[in-house]
XYZ file of C-alpha atoms in Angstrom:
578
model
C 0.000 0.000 0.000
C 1.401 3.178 -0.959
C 1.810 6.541 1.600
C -1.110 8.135 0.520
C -3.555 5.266 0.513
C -2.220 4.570 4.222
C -3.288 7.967 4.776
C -6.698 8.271 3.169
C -7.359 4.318 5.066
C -6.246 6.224 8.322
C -8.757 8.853 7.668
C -11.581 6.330 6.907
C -10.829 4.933 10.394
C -11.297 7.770 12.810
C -14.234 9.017 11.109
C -16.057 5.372 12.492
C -16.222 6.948 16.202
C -14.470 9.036 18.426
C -13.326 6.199 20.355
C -11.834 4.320 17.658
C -9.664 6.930 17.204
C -7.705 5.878 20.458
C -7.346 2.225 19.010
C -6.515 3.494 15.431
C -3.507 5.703 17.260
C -2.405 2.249 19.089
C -1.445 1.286 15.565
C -0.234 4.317 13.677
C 2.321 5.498 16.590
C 3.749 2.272 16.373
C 3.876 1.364 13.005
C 5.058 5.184 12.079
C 7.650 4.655 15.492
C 9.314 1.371 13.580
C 9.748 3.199 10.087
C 13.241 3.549 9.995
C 13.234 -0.266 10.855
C 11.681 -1.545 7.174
C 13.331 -1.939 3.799
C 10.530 -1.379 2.105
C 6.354 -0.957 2.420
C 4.269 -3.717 1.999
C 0.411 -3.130 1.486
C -1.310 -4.022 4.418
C 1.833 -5.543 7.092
C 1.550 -4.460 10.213
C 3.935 -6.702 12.089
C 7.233 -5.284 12.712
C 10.103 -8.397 12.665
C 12.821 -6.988 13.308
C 13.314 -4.629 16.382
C 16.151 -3.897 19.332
C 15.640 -5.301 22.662
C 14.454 -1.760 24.000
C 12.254 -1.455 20.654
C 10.570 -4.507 22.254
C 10.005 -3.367 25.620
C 8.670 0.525 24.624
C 6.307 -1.423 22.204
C 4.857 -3.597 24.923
C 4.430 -0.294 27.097
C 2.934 1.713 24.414
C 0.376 -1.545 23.775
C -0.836 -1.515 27.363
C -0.558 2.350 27.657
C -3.152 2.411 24.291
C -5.360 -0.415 25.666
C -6.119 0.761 29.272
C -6.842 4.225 27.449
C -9.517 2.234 25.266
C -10.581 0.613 28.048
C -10.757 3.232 30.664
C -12.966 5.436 27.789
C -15.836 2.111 27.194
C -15.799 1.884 30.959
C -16.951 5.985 31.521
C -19.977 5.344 28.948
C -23.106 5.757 31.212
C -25.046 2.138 31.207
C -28.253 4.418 29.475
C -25.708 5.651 26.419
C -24.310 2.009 25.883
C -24.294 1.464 21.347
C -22.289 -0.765 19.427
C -20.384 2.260 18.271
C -18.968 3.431 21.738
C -19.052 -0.496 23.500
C -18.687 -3.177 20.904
C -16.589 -1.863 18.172
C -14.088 0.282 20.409
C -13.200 -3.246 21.848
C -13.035 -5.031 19.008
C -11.113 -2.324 16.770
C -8.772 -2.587 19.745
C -8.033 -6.330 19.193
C -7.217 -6.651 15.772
C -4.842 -3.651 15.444
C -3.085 -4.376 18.526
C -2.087 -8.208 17.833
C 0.235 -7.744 14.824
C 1.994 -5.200 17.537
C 1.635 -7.893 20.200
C 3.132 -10.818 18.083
C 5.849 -7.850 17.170
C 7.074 -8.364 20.814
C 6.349 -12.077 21.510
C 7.334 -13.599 18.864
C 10.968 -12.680 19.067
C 11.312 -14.735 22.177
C 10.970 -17.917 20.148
C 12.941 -16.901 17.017
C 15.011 -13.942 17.852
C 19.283 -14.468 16.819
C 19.727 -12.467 19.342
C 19.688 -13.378 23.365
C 18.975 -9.851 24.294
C 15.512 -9.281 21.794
C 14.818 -12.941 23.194
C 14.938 -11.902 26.853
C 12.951 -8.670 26.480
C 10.832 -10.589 24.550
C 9.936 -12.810 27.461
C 9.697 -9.745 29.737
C 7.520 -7.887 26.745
C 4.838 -11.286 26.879
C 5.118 -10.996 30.779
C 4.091 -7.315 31.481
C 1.570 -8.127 28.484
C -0.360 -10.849 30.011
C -0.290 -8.843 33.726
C -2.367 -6.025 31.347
C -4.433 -8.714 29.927
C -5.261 -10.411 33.003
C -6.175 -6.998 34.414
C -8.411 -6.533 31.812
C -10.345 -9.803 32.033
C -11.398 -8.784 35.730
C -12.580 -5.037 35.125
C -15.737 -4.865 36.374
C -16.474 -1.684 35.123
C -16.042 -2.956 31.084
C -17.946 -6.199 32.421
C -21.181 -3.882 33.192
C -21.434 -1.958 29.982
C -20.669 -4.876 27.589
C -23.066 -6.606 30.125
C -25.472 -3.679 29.779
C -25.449 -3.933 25.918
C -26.020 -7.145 25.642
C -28.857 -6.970 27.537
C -30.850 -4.596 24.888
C -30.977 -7.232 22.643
C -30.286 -4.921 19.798
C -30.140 -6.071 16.168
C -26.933 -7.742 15.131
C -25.323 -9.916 12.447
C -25.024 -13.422 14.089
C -20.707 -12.778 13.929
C -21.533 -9.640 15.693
C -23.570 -11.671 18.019
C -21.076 -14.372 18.694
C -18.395 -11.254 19.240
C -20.834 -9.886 22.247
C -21.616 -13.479 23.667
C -17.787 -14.275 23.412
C -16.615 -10.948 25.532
C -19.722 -11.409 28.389
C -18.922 -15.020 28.872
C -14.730 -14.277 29.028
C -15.919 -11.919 31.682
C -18.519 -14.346 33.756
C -16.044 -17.313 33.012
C -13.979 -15.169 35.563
C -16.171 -14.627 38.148
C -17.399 -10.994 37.146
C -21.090 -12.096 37.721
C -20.239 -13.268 41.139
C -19.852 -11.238 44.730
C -16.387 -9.736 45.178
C -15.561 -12.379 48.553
C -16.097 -14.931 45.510
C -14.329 -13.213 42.935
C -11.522 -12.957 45.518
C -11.631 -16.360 46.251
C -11.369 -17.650 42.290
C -8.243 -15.516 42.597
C -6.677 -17.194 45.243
C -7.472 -20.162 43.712
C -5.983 -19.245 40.513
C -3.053 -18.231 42.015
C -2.497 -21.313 43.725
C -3.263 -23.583 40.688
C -0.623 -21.571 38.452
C 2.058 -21.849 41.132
C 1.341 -26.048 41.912
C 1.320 -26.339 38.205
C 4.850 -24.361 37.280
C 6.130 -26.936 40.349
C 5.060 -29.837 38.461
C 6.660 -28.467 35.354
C 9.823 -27.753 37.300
C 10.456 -30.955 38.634
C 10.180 -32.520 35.470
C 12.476 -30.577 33.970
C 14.514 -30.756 36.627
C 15.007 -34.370 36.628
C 18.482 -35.948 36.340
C 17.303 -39.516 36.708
C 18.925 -41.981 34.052
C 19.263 -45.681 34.058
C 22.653 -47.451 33.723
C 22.617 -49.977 30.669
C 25.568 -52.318 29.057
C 25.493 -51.582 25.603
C 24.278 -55.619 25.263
C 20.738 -54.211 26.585
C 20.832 -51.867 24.119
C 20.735 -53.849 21.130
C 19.032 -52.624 18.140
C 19.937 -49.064 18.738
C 21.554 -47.297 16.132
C 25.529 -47.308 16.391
C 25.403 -43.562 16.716
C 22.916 -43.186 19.149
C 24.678 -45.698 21.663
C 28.346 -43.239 21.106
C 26.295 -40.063 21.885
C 25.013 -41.820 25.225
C 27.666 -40.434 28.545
C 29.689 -43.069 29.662
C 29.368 -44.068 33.634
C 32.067 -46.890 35.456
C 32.182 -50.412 34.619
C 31.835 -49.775 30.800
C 27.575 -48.780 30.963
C 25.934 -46.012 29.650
C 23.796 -43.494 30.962
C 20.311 -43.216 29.573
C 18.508 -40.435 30.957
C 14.246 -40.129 30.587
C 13.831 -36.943 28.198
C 11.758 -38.275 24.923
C 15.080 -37.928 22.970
C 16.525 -41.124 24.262
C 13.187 -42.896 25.495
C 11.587 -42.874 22.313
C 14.366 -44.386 20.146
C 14.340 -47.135 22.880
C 11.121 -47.678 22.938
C 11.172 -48.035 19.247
C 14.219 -49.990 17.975
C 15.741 -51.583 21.225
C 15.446 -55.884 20.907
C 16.064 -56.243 24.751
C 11.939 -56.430 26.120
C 13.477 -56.017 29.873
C 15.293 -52.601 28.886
C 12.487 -51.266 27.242
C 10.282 -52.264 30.032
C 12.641 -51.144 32.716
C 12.550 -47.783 30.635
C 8.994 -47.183 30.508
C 8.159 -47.595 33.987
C 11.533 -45.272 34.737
C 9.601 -43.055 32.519
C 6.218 -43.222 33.752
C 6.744 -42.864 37.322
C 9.526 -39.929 36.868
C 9.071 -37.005 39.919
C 6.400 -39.589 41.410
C 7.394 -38.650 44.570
C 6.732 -34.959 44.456
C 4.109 -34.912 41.977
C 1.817 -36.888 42.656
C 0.793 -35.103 45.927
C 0.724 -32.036 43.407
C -1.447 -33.642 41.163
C -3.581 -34.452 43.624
C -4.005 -30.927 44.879
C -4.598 -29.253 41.325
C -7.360 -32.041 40.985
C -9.076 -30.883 44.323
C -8.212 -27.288 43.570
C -9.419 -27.047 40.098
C -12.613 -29.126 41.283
C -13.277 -25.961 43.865
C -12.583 -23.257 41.008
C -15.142 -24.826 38.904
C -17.998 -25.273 41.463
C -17.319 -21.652 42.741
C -18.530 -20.733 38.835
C -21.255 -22.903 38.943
C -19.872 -26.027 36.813
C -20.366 -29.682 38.422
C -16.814 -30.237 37.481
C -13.484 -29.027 36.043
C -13.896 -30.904 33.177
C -17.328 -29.155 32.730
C -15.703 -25.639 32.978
C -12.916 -26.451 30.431
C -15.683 -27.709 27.774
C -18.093 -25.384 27.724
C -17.152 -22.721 25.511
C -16.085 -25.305 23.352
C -18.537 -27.017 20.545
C -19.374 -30.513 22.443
C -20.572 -28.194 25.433
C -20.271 -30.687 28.406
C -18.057 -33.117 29.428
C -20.699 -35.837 29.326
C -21.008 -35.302 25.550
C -17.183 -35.919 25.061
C -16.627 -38.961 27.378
C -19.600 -40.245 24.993
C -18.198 -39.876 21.623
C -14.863 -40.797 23.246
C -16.583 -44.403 24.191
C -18.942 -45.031 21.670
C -15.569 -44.303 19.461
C -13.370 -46.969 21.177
C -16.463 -49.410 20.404
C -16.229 -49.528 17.408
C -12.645 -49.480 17.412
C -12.416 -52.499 19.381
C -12.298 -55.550 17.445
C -9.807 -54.135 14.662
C -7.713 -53.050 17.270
C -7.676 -56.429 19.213
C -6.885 -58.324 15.814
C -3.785 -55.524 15.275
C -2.392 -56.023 18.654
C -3.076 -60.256 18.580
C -0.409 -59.738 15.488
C 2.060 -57.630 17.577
C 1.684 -60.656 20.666
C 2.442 -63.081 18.012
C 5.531 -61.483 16.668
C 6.788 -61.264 20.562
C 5.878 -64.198 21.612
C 8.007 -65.692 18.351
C 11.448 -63.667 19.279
C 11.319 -63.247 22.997
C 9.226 -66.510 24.587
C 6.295 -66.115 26.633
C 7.358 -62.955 28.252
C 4.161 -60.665 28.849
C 3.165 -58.381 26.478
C 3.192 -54.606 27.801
C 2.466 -51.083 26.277
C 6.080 -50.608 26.685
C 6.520 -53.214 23.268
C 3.627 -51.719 21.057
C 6.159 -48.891 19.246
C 8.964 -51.400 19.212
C 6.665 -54.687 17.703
C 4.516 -51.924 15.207
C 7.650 -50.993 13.692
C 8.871 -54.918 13.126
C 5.638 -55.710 11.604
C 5.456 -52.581 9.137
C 9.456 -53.339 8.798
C 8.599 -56.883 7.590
C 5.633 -55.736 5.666
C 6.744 -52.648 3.713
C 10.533 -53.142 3.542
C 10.966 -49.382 3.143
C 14.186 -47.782 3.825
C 13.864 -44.531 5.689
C 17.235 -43.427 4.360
C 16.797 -44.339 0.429
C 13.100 -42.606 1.088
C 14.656 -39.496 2.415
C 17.095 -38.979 -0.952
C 14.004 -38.280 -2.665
C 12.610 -35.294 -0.567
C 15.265 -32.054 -0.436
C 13.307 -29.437 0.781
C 13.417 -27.567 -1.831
C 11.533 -29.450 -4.273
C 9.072 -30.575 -1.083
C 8.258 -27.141 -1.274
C 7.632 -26.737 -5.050
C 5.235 -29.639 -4.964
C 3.703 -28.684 -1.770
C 2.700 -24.878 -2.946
C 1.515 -26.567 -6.183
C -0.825 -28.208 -4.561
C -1.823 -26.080 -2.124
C -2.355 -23.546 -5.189
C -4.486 -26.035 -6.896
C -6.733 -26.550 -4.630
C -7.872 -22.898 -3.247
C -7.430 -21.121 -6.443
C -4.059 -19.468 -4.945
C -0.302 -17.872 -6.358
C 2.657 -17.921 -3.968
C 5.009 -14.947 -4.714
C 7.903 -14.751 -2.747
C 9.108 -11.011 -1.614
C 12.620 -10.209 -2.605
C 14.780 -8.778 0.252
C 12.231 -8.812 2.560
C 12.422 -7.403 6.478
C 13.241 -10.465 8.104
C 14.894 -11.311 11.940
C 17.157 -14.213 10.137
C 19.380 -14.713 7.196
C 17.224 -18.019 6.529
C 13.603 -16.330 6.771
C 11.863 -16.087 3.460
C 8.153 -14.196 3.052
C 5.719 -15.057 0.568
C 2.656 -13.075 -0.740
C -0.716 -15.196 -1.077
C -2.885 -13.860 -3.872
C -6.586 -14.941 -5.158
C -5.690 -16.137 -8.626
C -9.391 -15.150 -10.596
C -9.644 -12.310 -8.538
C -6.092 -11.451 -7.890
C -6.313 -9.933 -4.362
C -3.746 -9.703 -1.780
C -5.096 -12.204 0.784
C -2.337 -12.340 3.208
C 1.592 -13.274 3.496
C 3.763 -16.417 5.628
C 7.238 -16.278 6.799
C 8.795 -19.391 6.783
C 11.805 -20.299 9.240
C 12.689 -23.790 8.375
C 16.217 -24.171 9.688
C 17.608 -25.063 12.690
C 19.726 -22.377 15.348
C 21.049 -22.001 18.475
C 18.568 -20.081 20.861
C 15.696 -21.083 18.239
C 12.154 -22.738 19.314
C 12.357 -26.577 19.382
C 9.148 -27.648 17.372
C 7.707 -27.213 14.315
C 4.680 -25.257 14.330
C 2.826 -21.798 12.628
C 2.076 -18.809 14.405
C -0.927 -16.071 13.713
C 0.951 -12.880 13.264
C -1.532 -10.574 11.772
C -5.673 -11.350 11.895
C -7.591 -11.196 9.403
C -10.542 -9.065 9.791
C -12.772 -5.871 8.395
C -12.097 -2.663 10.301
C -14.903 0.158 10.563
C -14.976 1.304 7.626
C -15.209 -1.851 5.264
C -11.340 -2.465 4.573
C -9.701 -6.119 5.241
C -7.138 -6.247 7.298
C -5.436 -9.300 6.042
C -3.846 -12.513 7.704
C -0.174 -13.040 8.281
C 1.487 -16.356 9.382
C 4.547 -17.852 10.336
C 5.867 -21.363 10.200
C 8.654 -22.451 12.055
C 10.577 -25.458 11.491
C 14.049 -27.236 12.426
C 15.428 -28.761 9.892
C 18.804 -29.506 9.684
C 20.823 -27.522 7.426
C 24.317 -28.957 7.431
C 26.387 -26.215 5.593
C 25.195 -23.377 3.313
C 25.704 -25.617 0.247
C 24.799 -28.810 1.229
C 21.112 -30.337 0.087
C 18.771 -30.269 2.839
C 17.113 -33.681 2.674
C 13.747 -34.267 5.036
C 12.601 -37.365 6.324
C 9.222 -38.495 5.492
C 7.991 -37.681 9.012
C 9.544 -34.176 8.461
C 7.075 -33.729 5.030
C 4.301 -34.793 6.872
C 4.784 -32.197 9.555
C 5.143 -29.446 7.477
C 2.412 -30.479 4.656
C 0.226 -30.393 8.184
C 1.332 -27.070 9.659
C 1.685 -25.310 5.857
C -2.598 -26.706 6.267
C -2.995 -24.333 9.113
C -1.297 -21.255 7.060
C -3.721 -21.685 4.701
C -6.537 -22.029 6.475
C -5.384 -18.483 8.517
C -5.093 -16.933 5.507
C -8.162 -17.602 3.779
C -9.978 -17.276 6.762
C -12.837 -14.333 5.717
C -13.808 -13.661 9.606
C -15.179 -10.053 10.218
C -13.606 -10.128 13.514
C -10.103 -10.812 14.661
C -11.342 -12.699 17.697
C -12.576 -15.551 15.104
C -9.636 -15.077 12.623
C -7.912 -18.094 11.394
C -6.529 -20.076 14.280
C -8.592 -18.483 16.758
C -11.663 -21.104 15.233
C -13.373 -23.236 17.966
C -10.426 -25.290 19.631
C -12.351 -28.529 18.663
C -11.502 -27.772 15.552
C -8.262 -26.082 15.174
C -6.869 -29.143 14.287
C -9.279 -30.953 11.725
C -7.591 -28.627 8.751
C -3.961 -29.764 9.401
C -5.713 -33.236 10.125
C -7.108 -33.532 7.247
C -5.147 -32.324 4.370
C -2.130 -34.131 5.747
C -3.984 -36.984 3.656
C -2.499 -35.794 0.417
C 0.744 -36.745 1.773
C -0.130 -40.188 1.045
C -1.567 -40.105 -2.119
C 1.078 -41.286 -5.371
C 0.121 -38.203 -7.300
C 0.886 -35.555 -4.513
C 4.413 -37.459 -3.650
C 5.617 -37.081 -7.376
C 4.783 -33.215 -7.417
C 7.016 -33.253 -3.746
C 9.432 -35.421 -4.531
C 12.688 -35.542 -6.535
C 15.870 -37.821 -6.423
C 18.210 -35.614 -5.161
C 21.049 -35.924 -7.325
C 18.410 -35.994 -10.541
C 15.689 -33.972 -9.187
C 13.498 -35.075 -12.315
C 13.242 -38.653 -11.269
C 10.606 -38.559 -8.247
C 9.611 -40.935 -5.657
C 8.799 -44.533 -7.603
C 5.271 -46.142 -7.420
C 5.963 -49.118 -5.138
C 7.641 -46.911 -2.273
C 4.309 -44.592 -2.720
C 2.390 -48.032 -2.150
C 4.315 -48.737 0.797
C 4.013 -45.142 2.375
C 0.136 -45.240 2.098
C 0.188 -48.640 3.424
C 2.301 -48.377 6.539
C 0.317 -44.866 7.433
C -2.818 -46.743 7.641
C -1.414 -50.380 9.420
C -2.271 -50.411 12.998
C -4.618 -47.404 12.353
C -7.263 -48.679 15.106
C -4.567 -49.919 17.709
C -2.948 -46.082 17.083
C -6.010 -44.434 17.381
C -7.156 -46.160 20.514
C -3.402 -44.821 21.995
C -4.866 -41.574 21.319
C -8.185 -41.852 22.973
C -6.745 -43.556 26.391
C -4.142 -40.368 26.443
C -7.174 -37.840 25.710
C -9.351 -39.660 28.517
C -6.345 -39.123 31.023
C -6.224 -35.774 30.038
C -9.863 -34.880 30.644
């Protein structure tokens, strides 16, 4: 967008309401503060990538400066002046042009180079979320919103769901309740955050290991046994993070080792958390009845689409059903195999990874290493944007020289190919660093959403990766798993960007949190299907020849053997969570 369409938009904005102004200026002073920062203008990018560790920290302060101004102003309307103009749209201008400037801070903490931007960026989120919290328990905003909602006034069913959403934020923190109560949730609250950092601390605070001879290792990968620390009498040390309990778990031959790992595993920081655990249970239990649920688990599902708890553990079970007599027949296969290389030993959940591997080994014959030659990243990427382009009527254009916090960051402009909009940009971090976050995943760093006066504000995502980049010349080859992932997370880009929400509160990933995950879930599918591996796939030293039929076969096979055993995994872990 040039200067003087930014201009006559900025105009078009404050003539909405007087209020709005206020939110309009949260964004102008500190786009117009980080000017100097950016290369160059891009129409409609409001997230600023690359700023100083002090840049951070005035930004944060300017955000919650703006915001209690916006608040303070919706709270002095008198409850018989109460309109959408001077409640509801104040409040929700607010939102979606402060959180591109609130990603602007947080994010860095994750991907910043630098340690400095990473630490203010941690303090930045922290002084944020004290602001946000404060907001959530003004009781003044509570009782207008509360007030306007009560009129009943005609609205769009969005603007509806907008109104419902910021009353029951409000209520689902006590604001309808008597200030001993509200009191009380806080305690409460306070208590449950600081039993529940413990329990995170002593896990990750854990130095247990297990001493093995490399004899009860067998199996393991040569290389994974040498990167193990050496203890006296010639064992190793295996500690209980994931990265050296899963790769036992999985390729290990010794059934006592994997066993002895797996309990080591499952009752790690017993001691001290288990009496935490059963405090947040009691705790959390209180919370909920004090807002009127019959249950935690009632509290946690009720904004969400199944509604109560009762609804969930019913799907859950009527699920598992039907699941059951595949999933016996699986696992009688998995026995057999045992029972055929280590006697009559019992079968435990601790052999399901290693014995579902054998089998697909036996069955497939697929060689993760040959499969890997035919994915570099680069031509994963080609094939995964062409289809991706296909199928939503999209172009990828990627930004030349674009205002980016890493060498490695590229950013890519999404347009509507038969009506050739702008619909929204994703960075992509793919590579692994030092100081960088450990999983792959996408952020929301712009909403989409339409502002006062008609324009779209549009979506910007990021997806971060950690791929391992060797040397700066080197072909970056991805295991299958690693294609997977990203086709998944690249789902969730797409689905923020396309996302045609009229507020930011329902942009893109901000969807119902039942289904945040159904798009990723279920466009990972393509991965599996021969004619979307060819378009990803490429031999990498003759990029032309792509991934042959029979190792497509196998692929598609081994993702769907075991599929009910898997999936009842999945249902006993979301049970425990509940």
């Amino acid at each position: 967008m040039v200067k003087g369409k930014k201009e006559r938009r900025i105009l078009a904005f404050t003539g909405a309401a007087a209020l709005v102004a206020v939110a309009v200026n949260l964004f102008i002073s500190a786009i117009n503060s980080q000017k100097k920062q950016k290369k160059k203008e891009l129409p409609g990018l409001s997230v600023c990538v690359k700023l100083s560790a002090s840049e951070v920290i005035k930004l944060a302060d300017h955000i919650i400066a703006k915001s209690k101004e916006v608040h303070d102003s919706v709270a002095a309307v008198p409850l018989d002046k109460v309109t959408y103009v001077n409640i509801i749209l104040p409040l929700a201008e607010l939102e979606a042009l402060q959180f591109p400037l609130v990603q602007s801070c947080v994010f860095q903490k994750m991907l910043s180079p630098s340690a400095d931007v990473r630490k203010a960026s941690a303090e930045a989120e922290r002084r944020i979320d004290a602001h946000l919290h404060m907001c959530s328990k003004r009781e003044d905003v509570y009782r207008v919103v509360k007030s306007f909602a009560a009129r009943g006034e005609w609205m769009s069913p969005e603007t509806k769901q907008f109104v419902h959403c910021l009353v029951r934020d409000f209520e689902r923190n006590g604001m309808s309740l008597t200030l001993s109560k509200r009191e009380e949730i806080e305690r409460l609250r306070n208590e449950i955050d600081e039993l529940s950092l413990r329990f995170i601390h002593n896990l990750n605070d854990d130095r247990t290991f297990l001493l093995f001879n490399e004899s009860e290792l067998s199996g393991l990968p040569l290389e994974f046994i040498k990167s193990l620390e050496r203890a006296d009498y010639g064992k190793v040390r295996v500690t209980l993070s994931s990265h050296h309990v899963l790769p036992i778990l999985e390729h290990c031959k010794v059934g006592a080792t994997r066993r002895m790992v797996a309990m080591a595993q499952g009752q790690r920081c017993g001691e001290q958390n288990l009496h935490i655990l059963e405090s947040l249970v009691q705790l959390r239990h209180k919370l909920a009845r004090l807002l009127g649920y019959s249950s935690y688990a009632d509290y946690v599902i009720e904004p969400r689409m199944a509604k109560s708890s009762s609804e969930v553990f019913e799907f859950l079970e009527d699920l598992s059903a039907h699941l059951t007599e595949l999933a016996t027949r699986e696992l009688c296969v998995l026995k057999e195999l045992k029972k055929k290389e280590e006697g009559e030993s019992t079968f435990g959940v601790e052999d399901i990874k290693y014995y579902v591997r054998r089998v697909e080994e036996q069955k497939f014959d697929l060689d993760p290493g040959l499969v890997k030659q035919y994915f570099p990243v680069t031509v994963v990427l080609a094939g995964l944007f062409k289809i991706f382009e296909d199928l939503f009527g999209l172009r990828f254009e990627e930004i030349s020289e674009p205002e980016v916090w890493h060498g490695d960051v590229r950013l890519f402009s999404a347009v509507n190919l038969s009506s050739k909009e702008l619909i929204g940009y994703f960075f992509l971090d793919l590579y692994s660093r030092e100081g960088k976050y450990s999983h792959t995943c996408i952020m929301a760093l712009q909403n989409g959403c339409i502002s006062s006066n008609g324009v779209r504000q549009i979506p910007v995502s990021l997806l971060t990766a950690n791929f391992q980049k060797h040397n700066n010349d080197a072909v970056v080859l991805l295991n299958f798993s690693e294609v997977v992932t990203l086709f998944h997370e690249f789902s969730h880009v797409i689905h923020h960007i396309c996302n045609r929400a009229s507020f930011a509160r329902f942009s893109g990933l901000r969807v119902e949190p039942d289904f945040v995950e159904i798009p990723g879930q279920l466009l990972e599918n393509w991965c599996y299907e021969t004619s979307s591996l060819k378009l990803m796939s490429g031999f990498h030293q003759d990029i032309s020849k792509p991934l042959p039929d029979e190792m497509c076969r196998k692929l598609k096979g081994k993702h769907e053997s075991f599929s009910a055993l898997k999936l009842k995994q999945e249902l006993l872990l979301y049970n425990s969570f509940q």
